[in-house]
């Protein structure tokens, strides 16, 4: 982890004024981490709701909060959209006339193909769009759910279109690295295919299975809760995630999700058939293969951390 992310030394600010449009779990975590590590000279927030604005100011992670998104972005050299993706177009329209020339507009949304399509048409010339996705979160929402350590040792994916100002991209990268993340760049299309399998479909499965349990008769439902073993409990945590945010994920990553879902359904039918026919070998060899994948994931995760940490320490020392 970099010295910034340990909190040892405040870094030089990367941005003079960072505006966060949306100050829930992710927006408030960014504010807390950026403030802790001195990554922005000033941090301004925007929320539509008075209650959220009051809560954010009481929690103390912002310098100022605005009800009007245009007032929030005025004079900012960085604007990060931290709202559900269904709000992007309306926010882009509202802020466009108030954006400072040369400002960087970025976001944290879980789907990336939709960002350029939804936001770019509204941006004035000279404003740089650098879409981003910190792959770190929880099932909780709102300003009180955030914490500065959320991003430490996790991956952030940036999906700038070809030709975007490299300095703008480098600044957004430095911001996430300063909060403790590892950063990788890829196309938005590739991001959306990868995240469909690693995040979006797993959430859909959790929503399905917990819904199935809740459709059972009352007595069975009570037992499901009482006897919840590891697997189902883990599903209920995921299925407790924000309904609006996840509605938007499935609406905006429709093609990739449907493609992966098709493959998943075919595999599920294959296992269903093996169970019906009593084909133990098929089941055992499938589970043996997936156990090896799990072990590979754990090993890769451990190995991955080390060179990244080492590189950052060498650079920062
Ligand atoms: N929850 C998670 O674990 C992760 C979420 N994300 C992405 O982060 C974004 C925000 O998610 P969270 O912080 O988890 O949600 P949240 O519900 O905790 O916060 C979202 C904030 O946006 C505000 N908002 C909603 N509609 C708005 C509008 N029209 N204009 C302005 N503000 C509006 C809400 O009032 C709230 O303060 C989403 O796009 C999501 O895909 C990315 C990584 C992880
Ligand atoms: O809580 C969990 O397990 C998550 O998977 C959090 C999460 C949710 C959405 C994202 O785009 C990235 C991370």
Tab-separated table of C-alpha atoms and ligand atoms in Angstrom:
chain	number	residue	atom	x	y	z
A	1	UNK	CA	0.000	0.000	0.000
A	2	UNK	CA	1.226	3.509	-0.775
A	3	UNK	CA	2.211	5.906	2.025
A	4	UNK	CA	-0.857	8.001	1.087
A	5	UNK	CA	-3.196	5.065	1.633
A	6	UNK	CA	-1.675	4.280	5.026
A	7	UNK	CA	-2.357	7.835	6.117
A	8	UNK	CA	1.306	8.371	6.940
A	9	UNK	CA	1.891	11.471	4.781
A	10	UNK	CA	-0.748	13.709	3.172
A	11	UNK	CA	-0.046	13.762	-0.586
A	12	UNK	CA	-0.103	16.919	-2.707
A	13	UNK	CA	-3.683	17.493	-3.892
A	14	UNK	CA	-4.329	15.992	-7.339
A	15	UNK	CA	-7.391	18.181	-7.836
A	16	UNK	CA	-8.017	21.678	-6.522
A	17	UNK	CA	-11.781	21.160	-6.169
A	18	UNK	CA	-13.464	17.745	-6.371
A	19	UNK	CA	-17.257	17.662	-6.704
A	20	UNK	CA	-19.172	14.474	-5.882
A	21	UNK	CA	-22.638	14.191	-7.442
A	22	UNK	CA	-24.239	11.671	-5.069
A	23	UNK	CA	-22.916	11.211	-1.551
A	24	UNK	CA	-24.072	7.705	-0.638
A	25	UNK	CA	-21.882	4.662	0.036
A	26	UNK	CA	-19.382	5.307	-2.767
A	27	UNK	CA	-19.483	9.137	-2.903
A	28	UNK	CA	-19.026	9.465	0.854
A	29	UNK	CA	-16.244	6.853	0.851
A	30	UNK	CA	-14.421	8.814	-1.877
A	31	UNK	CA	-14.858	12.032	0.139
A	32	UNK	CA	-13.533	10.405	3.294
A	33	UNK	CA	-10.552	8.754	1.542
A	34	UNK	CA	-9.666	11.846	-0.549
A	35	UNK	CA	-9.799	14.034	2.519
A	36	UNK	CA	-7.796	11.606	4.663
A	37	UNK	CA	-5.018	11.411	2.084
A	38	UNK	CA	-5.061	15.072	1.014
A	39	UNK	CA	-5.966	14.234	-2.601
A	40	UNK	CA	-8.278	17.224	-3.180
A	41	UNK	CA	-7.943	20.817	-1.993
A	42	UNK	CA	-11.679	21.125	-1.459
A	43	UNK	CA	-14.505	18.549	-1.594
A	44	UNK	CA	-18.013	19.640	-2.571
A	45	UNK	CA	-21.040	17.347	-2.527
A	46	UNK	CA	-24.454	17.375	-4.167
A	47	UNK	CA	-27.611	15.667	-3.008
A	48	UNK	CA	-31.219	16.387	-3.912
A	49	UNK	CA	-32.526	15.555	-0.466
A	50	UNK	CA	-32.199	18.013	2.440
A	51	UNK	CA	-32.012	15.112	4.890
A	52	UNK	CA	-28.997	13.609	3.069
A	53	UNK	CA	-27.305	17.029	2.836
A	54	UNK	CA	-27.750	17.576	6.577
A	55	UNK	CA	-26.514	14.080	7.357
A	56	UNK	CA	-23.408	14.533	5.174
A	57	UNK	CA	-22.492	17.861	6.779
A	58	UNK	CA	-23.004	16.376	10.248
A	59	UNK	CA	-20.731	13.443	9.352
A	60	UNK	CA	-18.097	16.016	8.342
A	61	UNK	CA	-16.623	14.539	5.129
A	62	UNK	CA	-17.457	17.547	2.878
A	63	UNK	CA	-16.404	21.189	2.807
A	64	UNK	CA	-19.735	22.230	1.296
A	65	UNK	CA	-22.942	20.633	0.034
A	66	UNK	CA	-25.278	21.945	-2.671
A	67	UNK	CA	-28.874	21.110	-3.601
A	68	UNK	CA	-28.272	22.273	-7.188
A	69	UNK	CA	-25.854	20.099	-9.223
A	70	UNK	CA	-24.789	23.078	-11.395
A	71	UNK	CA	-23.821	25.096	-8.298
A	72	UNK	CA	-21.903	22.068	-6.993
A	73	UNK	CA	-19.710	21.716	-10.128
A	74	UNK	CA	-19.001	25.433	-10.632
A	75	UNK	CA	-15.237	26.012	-10.400
A	76	UNK	CA	-14.451	22.285	-9.969
A	77	UNK	CA	-11.486	20.775	-11.821
A	78	UNK	CA	-12.882	17.276	-11.151
A	79	UNK	CA	-16.479	16.066	-11.085
A	80	UNK	CA	-17.252	12.480	-10.057
A	81	UNK	CA	-20.746	11.109	-10.615
A	82	UNK	CA	-21.552	8.791	-7.693
A	83	UNK	CA	-25.304	8.369	-8.264
A	84	UNK	CA	-27.317	5.432	-9.682
A	85	UNK	CA	-26.846	5.202	-13.449
A	86	UNK	CA	-30.497	6.034	-14.120
A	87	UNK	CA	-29.716	9.583	-12.921
A	88	UNK	CA	-26.722	10.129	-15.254
A	89	UNK	CA	-28.511	11.808	-18.162
A	90	UNK	CA	-30.432	14.220	-15.985
A	91	UNK	CA	-27.231	15.098	-14.069
A	92	UNK	CA	-25.184	15.561	-17.269
A	93	UNK	CA	-27.827	17.914	-18.660
A	94	UNK	CA	-27.930	19.909	-15.431
A	95	UNK	CA	-24.153	20.354	-15.002
A	96	UNK	CA	-23.090	20.870	-18.644
A	97	UNK	CA	-23.459	24.691	-18.724
A	98	UNK	CA	-21.633	25.100	-15.394
A	99	UNK	CA	-18.560	22.907	-16.100
A	100	UNK	CA	-15.221	24.729	-16.048
A	101	UNK	CA	-13.094	24.494	-19.232
A	102	UNK	CA	-10.550	21.683	-18.847
A	103	UNK	CA	-12.493	19.971	-16.037
A	104	UNK	CA	-12.361	16.189	-15.742
A	105	UNK	CA	-15.690	14.366	-15.504
A	106	UNK	CA	-15.522	10.830	-14.139
A	107	UNK	CA	-17.901	8.357	-12.507
A	108	UNK	CA	-18.070	5.172	-10.422
A	109	UNK	CA	-20.926	3.315	-12.132
A	110	UNK	CA	-20.959	-0.484	-12.286
A	111	UNK	CA	-21.571	-0.503	-16.072
A	112	UNK	CA	-19.285	1.418	-18.410
A	113	UNK	CA	-20.622	1.221	-22.000
A	114	UNK	CA	-23.521	3.483	-21.082
A	115	UNK	CA	-21.339	6.321	-19.723
A	116	UNK	CA	-19.943	7.732	-22.959
A	117	UNK	CA	-23.320	7.214	-24.666
A	118	UNK	CA	-25.284	8.994	-21.936
A	119	UNK	CA	-22.934	11.754	-20.796
A	120	UNK	CA	-20.594	12.676	-23.675
A	121	UNK	CA	-23.315	14.268	-25.859
A	122	UNK	CA	-23.894	16.925	-23.180
A	123	UNK	CA	-20.259	17.788	-22.375
A	124	UNK	CA	-18.814	21.046	-23.731
A	125	UNK	CA	-15.601	20.871	-25.804
A	126	UNK	CA	-12.485	20.901	-23.623
A	127	UNK	CA	-14.059	18.870	-20.804
A	128	UNK	CA	-12.440	15.429	-20.408
A	129	UNK	CA	-14.529	12.290	-19.802
A	130	UNK	CA	-12.755	9.446	-17.955
A	131	UNK	CA	-15.277	6.762	-16.905
A	132	UNK	CA	-14.257	4.629	-13.910
A	133	UNK	CA	-15.446	1.749	-11.744
A	134	UNK	CA	-13.988	1.062	-8.303
A	135	UNK	CA	-14.701	-2.656	-7.860
A	136	UNK	CA	-15.269	-2.305	-4.142
A	137	UNK	CA	-18.478	-1.940	-2.220
A	138	UNK	CA	-20.922	-3.415	0.240
A	139	UNK	CA	-24.651	-4.150	0.381
A	140	UNK	CA	-25.225	-0.934	2.367
A	141	UNK	CA	-26.271	2.503	1.064
A	142	UNK	CA	-26.253	6.140	2.103
A	143	UNK	CA	-23.712	8.622	3.514
A	144	UNK	CA	-23.324	6.847	6.853
A	145	UNK	CA	-22.406	3.547	5.117
A	146	UNK	CA	-19.164	4.935	3.617
A	147	UNK	CA	-15.646	4.555	4.998
A	148	UNK	CA	-12.194	5.728	3.879
A	149	UNK	CA	-10.679	2.222	3.740
A	150	UNK	CA	-13.253	0.796	1.283
A	151	UNK	CA	-10.904	0.994	-1.724
A	152	UNK	CA	-7.680	-0.318	-0.210
A	153	UNK	CA	-6.068	-3.142	-2.247
A	154	UNK	CA	-9.043	-3.432	-4.603
A	155	UNK	CA	-9.117	-2.919	-8.387
A	156	UNK	CA	-10.412	0.158	-10.177
A	157	UNK	CA	-11.107	-0.062	-13.933
A	158	UNK	CA	-10.884	3.054	-16.130
A	159	UNK	CA	-12.445	3.022	-19.615
A	160	UNK	CA	-11.377	6.232	-21.413
A	161	UNK	CA	-12.231	6.360	-25.124
A	162	UNK	CA	-9.234	6.513	-27.491
A	163	UNK	CA	-7.963	10.086	-27.875
A	164	UNK	CA	-8.946	11.296	-24.405
A	165	UNK	CA	-6.329	13.609	-22.875
A	166	UNK	CA	-3.727	11.301	-21.239
A	167	UNK	CA	-3.115	13.855	-18.474
A	168	UNK	CA	-6.778	13.729	-17.458
A	169	UNK	CA	-6.613	9.917	-17.373
A	170	UNK	CA	-3.377	10.018	-15.337
A	171	UNK	CA	-4.965	12.334	-12.762
A	172	UNK	CA	-8.004	10.095	-12.281
A	173	UNK	CA	-5.661	7.120	-11.977
A	174	UNK	CA	-3.558	8.958	-9.370
A	175	UNK	CA	-6.718	9.786	-7.385
A	176	UNK	CA	-7.731	6.105	-7.103
A	177	UNK	CA	-4.179	4.974	-6.406
A	178	UNK	CA	-3.974	7.599	-3.676
A	179	UNK	CA	-7.048	5.980	-2.090
A	180	UNK	CA	-5.229	2.615	-2.112
A	181	UNK	CA	-6.581	1.025	-5.330
A	182	UNK	CA	-4.849	-0.880	-8.105
A	183	UNK	CA	-5.842	0.542	-11.500
A	184	UNK	CA	-6.327	-1.099	-14.914
A	185	UNK	CA	-7.524	0.386	-18.199
A	186	UNK	CA	-9.694	-1.458	-20.740
A	187	UNK	CA	-12.495	-0.788	-23.202
A	188	UNK	CA	-15.955	-0.197	-21.797
A	189	UNK	CA	-17.307	-3.170	-23.791
A	190	UNK	CA	-14.727	-5.530	-22.302
A	191	UNK	CA	-15.389	-4.225	-18.794
A	192	UNK	CA	-19.116	-4.873	-19.181
A	193	UNK	CA	-18.615	-8.467	-20.371
A	194	UNK	CA	-16.196	-9.258	-17.524
A	195	UNK	CA	-18.381	-7.649	-14.861
A	196	UNK	CA	-21.482	-9.427	-16.192
A	197	UNK	CA	-19.972	-12.752	-15.123
A	198	UNK	CA	-18.045	-11.657	-12.010
A	199	UNK	CA	-20.608	-9.329	-10.453
A	200	UNK	CA	-23.909	-8.809	-12.269
A	201	UNK	CA	-24.988	-12.446	-12.771
A	202	UNK	CA	-23.953	-13.422	-9.197
A	203	UNK	CA	-26.187	-10.616	-7.916
A	204	UNK	CA	-29.039	-11.792	-10.166
A	205	UNK	CA	-28.676	-15.346	-8.842
A	206	UNK	CA	-28.771	-14.065	-5.254
A	207	UNK	CA	-31.867	-11.969	-5.964
A	208	UNK	CA	-33.504	-15.019	-7.569
A	209	UNK	CA	-32.751	-17.584	-4.878
A	210	UNK	CA	-33.714	-15.340	-1.962
A	211	UNK	CA	-36.924	-14.444	-3.798
A	212	UNK	CA	-37.638	-18.148	-4.362
A	213	UNK	CA	-37.259	-18.813	-0.628
A	214	UNK	CA	-39.574	-15.944	0.218
A	215	UNK	CA	-42.245	-17.391	-2.123
A	216	UNK	CA	-42.376	-20.545	-0.004
A	217	UNK	CA	-45.132	-21.169	2.517
A	218	UNK	CA	-44.800	-19.260	5.809
A	219	UNK	CA	-43.580	-22.164	7.977
A	220	UNK	CA	-40.846	-23.071	5.481
A	221	UNK	CA	-39.836	-19.405	5.223
A	222	UNK	CA	-39.304	-19.180	8.987
A	223	UNK	CA	-37.149	-22.315	8.844
A	224	UNK	CA	-35.142	-20.942	5.931
A	225	UNK	CA	-34.206	-17.971	8.094
A	226	UNK	CA	-33.582	-20.074	11.222
A	227	UNK	CA	-31.457	-22.744	9.570
A	228	UNK	CA	-29.628	-20.478	7.123
A	229	UNK	CA	-26.267	-22.111	6.526
A	230	UNK	CA	-23.277	-20.382	4.935
A	231	UNK	CA	-24.417	-20.490	1.293
A	232	UNK	CA	-27.870	-19.010	1.748
A	233	UNK	CA	-26.676	-16.418	4.282
A	234	UNK	CA	-24.112	-15.165	1.771
A	235	UNK	CA	-26.860	-14.911	-0.850
A	236	UNK	CA	-29.053	-12.866	1.516
A	237	UNK	CA	-26.235	-10.358	2.048
A	238	UNK	CA	-25.905	-9.822	-1.690
A	239	UNK	CA	-29.701	-9.802	-2.184
A	240	UNK	CA	-29.870	-6.993	0.400
A	241	UNK	CA	-28.054	-4.659	-2.035
A	242	UNK	CA	-29.661	-1.423	-3.227
A	243	UNK	CA	-32.688	-2.152	-5.495
A	244	UNK	CA	-32.452	1.069	-7.562
A	245	UNK	CA	-28.747	0.687	-8.263
A	246	UNK	CA	-29.160	-2.946	-9.345
A	247	UNK	CA	-32.234	-2.195	-11.449
A	248	UNK	CA	-30.022	0.256	-13.359
A	249	UNK	CA	-27.172	-2.284	-13.703
A	250	UNK	CA	-29.458	-4.783	-15.467
A	251	UNK	CA	-31.120	-2.134	-17.624
A	252	UNK	CA	-27.781	-0.724	-18.801
A	253	UNK	CA	-25.769	-3.963	-19.230
A	254	UNK	CA	-28.610	-5.835	-20.913
A	255	UNK	CA	-26.694	-7.425	-23.822
A	256	UNK	CA	-23.724	-8.791	-21.853
A	257	UNK	CA	-25.952	-10.011	-19.003
A	258	UNK	CA	-28.354	-11.808	-21.377
A	259	UNK	CA	-25.453	-13.463	-23.200
A	260	UNK	CA	-23.881	-14.795	-19.991
A	261	UNK	CA	-27.291	-15.740	-18.601
A	262	UNK	CA	-27.926	-17.913	-21.670
A	263	UNK	CA	-24.722	-19.859	-21.025
A	264	UNK	CA	-25.487	-20.090	-17.301
A	265	UNK	CA	-29.000	-21.448	-17.934
A	266	UNK	CA	-27.614	-24.134	-20.252
A	267	UNK	CA	-25.080	-25.187	-17.616
A	268	UNK	CA	-27.782	-25.282	-14.946
A	269	UNK	CA	-29.908	-27.561	-17.141
A	270	UNK	CA	-26.869	-29.810	-17.675
A	271	UNK	CA	-26.443	-30.194	-13.890
A	272	UNK	CA	-30.200	-30.659	-13.434
A	273	UNK	CA	-30.095	-33.521	-15.938
A	274	UNK	CA	-27.101	-35.102	-14.186
A	275	UNK	CA	-28.954	-35.024	-10.859
A	276	UNK	CA	-32.119	-36.493	-12.377
A	277	UNK	CA	-30.167	-39.311	-14.058
A	278	UNK	CA	-27.986	-39.971	-11.002
A	279	UNK	CA	-24.790	-39.174	-12.931
A	280	UNK	CA	-22.416	-38.826	-9.967
A	281	UNK	CA	-19.299	-38.642	-12.160
A	282	UNK	CA	-20.640	-35.612	-14.036
A	283	UNK	CA	-21.414	-33.798	-10.786
A	284	UNK	CA	-18.119	-34.691	-9.131
A	285	UNK	CA	-15.978	-33.672	-12.087
A	286	UNK	CA	-17.882	-30.356	-12.399
A	287	UNK	CA	-17.360	-29.593	-8.685
A	288	UNK	CA	-13.690	-30.634	-8.880
A	289	UNK	CA	-13.147	-28.174	-11.735
A	290	UNK	CA	-14.824	-25.324	-9.827
A	291	UNK	CA	-12.850	-26.100	-6.653
A	292	UNK	CA	-9.634	-25.688	-8.680
A	293	UNK	CA	-10.932	-22.351	-9.989
A	294	UNK	CA	-11.649	-21.157	-6.429
A	295	UNK	CA	-8.123	-22.113	-5.362
A	296	UNK	CA	-6.714	-20.300	-8.391
A	297	UNK	CA	-8.708	-17.172	-7.529
A	298	UNK	CA	-7.390	-17.154	-3.960
A	299	UNK	CA	-3.774	-17.747	-5.056
A	300	UNK	CA	-3.952	-15.116	-7.822
A	301	UNK	CA	-5.408	-12.597	-5.396
A	302	UNK	CA	-2.556	-13.125	-2.966
A	303	UNK	CA	0.131	-12.957	-5.657
A	304	UNK	CA	-1.436	-9.943	-7.354
A	305	UNK	CA	-1.300	-7.807	-4.245
A	306	UNK	CA	2.420	-8.218	-3.793
A	307	UNK	CA	3.888	-6.897	-7.088
A	308	UNK	CA	1.358	-4.019	-7.138
A	309	UNK	CA	2.223	-3.094	-3.565
A	310	UNK	CA	5.921	-3.437	-4.300
A	311	UNK	CA	5.671	-1.247	-7.426
A	312	UNK	CA	3.825	1.472	-5.543
A	313	UNK	CA	6.230	1.395	-2.629
A	314	UNK	CA	9.237	1.639	-4.959
A	315	UNK	CA	7.638	4.541	-6.817
A	316	UNK	CA	6.632	6.411	-3.692
A	317	UNK	CA	9.728	5.801	-1.574
B	1	LIG	N1	-22.800	-0.141	-3.853
B	1	LIG	C1	-21.687	-0.650	-4.314
B	1	LIG	O1	-21.182	-1.603	-3.730
B	1	LIG	C2	-21.030	-0.045	-5.515
B	1	LIG	C3	-21.680	0.892	-6.297
B	1	LIG	N2	-21.078	1.421	-7.404
B	1	LIG	C4	-21.776	2.420	-8.207
B	1	LIG	O2	-21.819	3.598	-7.431
B	1	LIG	C5	-22.980	4.382	-7.747
B	1	LIG	C6	-23.618	4.837	-6.462
B	1	LIG	O3	-23.920	3.741	-5.673
B	1	LIG	P1	-23.944	3.798	-4.077
B	1	LIG	O4	-23.052	4.840	-3.556
B	1	LIG	O5	-23.769	2.398	-3.633
B	1	LIG	O6	-25.474	4.205	-3.845
B	1	LIG	P2	-26.137	5.008	-2.628
B	1	LIG	O7	-27.596	4.731	-2.755
B	1	LIG	O8	-25.461	4.715	-1.347
B	1	LIG	O9	-25.860	6.523	-3.028
B	1	LIG	C7	-26.336	7.082	-4.215
B	1	LIG	C8	-26.555	8.553	-4.018
B	1	LIG	O10	-27.038	9.128	-5.228
B	1	LIG	C9	-28.115	9.986	-4.926
B	1	LIG	N3	-28.994	10.133	-6.077
B	1	LIG	C10	-29.950	9.309	-6.527
B	1	LIG	N4	-30.559	9.826	-7.584
B	1	LIG	C11	-29.974	11.018	-7.824
B	1	LIG	C12	-30.181	12.051	-8.766
B	1	LIG	N5	-31.120	11.962	-9.712
B	1	LIG	N6	-29.408	13.142	-8.690
B	1	LIG	C13	-28.463	13.248	-7.752
B	1	LIG	N7	-28.218	12.327	-6.825
B	1	LIG	C14	-28.986	11.218	-6.858
B	1	LIG	C15	-28.795	9.329	-3.732
B	1	LIG	O11	-29.564	10.240	-3.008
B	1	LIG	C16	-27.584	8.858	-2.933
B	1	LIG	O12	-27.076	9.873	-2.098
B	1	LIG	C17	-23.863	3.501	-8.629
B	1	LIG	O13	-23.831	3.985	-9.950
B	1	LIG	C18	-23.220	2.119	-8.543
B	1	LIG	O14	-23.359	1.402	-9.751
B	1	LIG	C19	-19.791	1.091	-7.751
B	1	LIG	C20	-19.093	0.190	-6.997
B	1	LIG	C21	-19.662	-0.479	-5.840
B	2	LIG	O1	-21.019	-6.275	-1.746
B	2	LIG	C1	-20.486	-6.944	-2.644
B	2	LIG	O2	-20.151	-8.146	-2.490
B	2	LIG	C2	-20.233	-6.357	-3.974
B	2	LIG	O3	-20.167	-7.047	-4.950
B	2	LIG	C3	-20.034	-4.871	-4.021
B	2	LIG	C4	-20.024	-4.289	-5.383
B	2	LIG	C5	-21.219	-3.948	-5.993
B	2	LIG	C6	-21.224	-3.355	-7.227
B	2	LIG	C7	-20.038	-3.105	-7.875
B	2	LIG	O4	-20.068	-2.528	-9.075
B	2	LIG	C8	-18.838	-3.428	-7.292
B	2	LIG	C9	-18.826	-4.016	-6.037
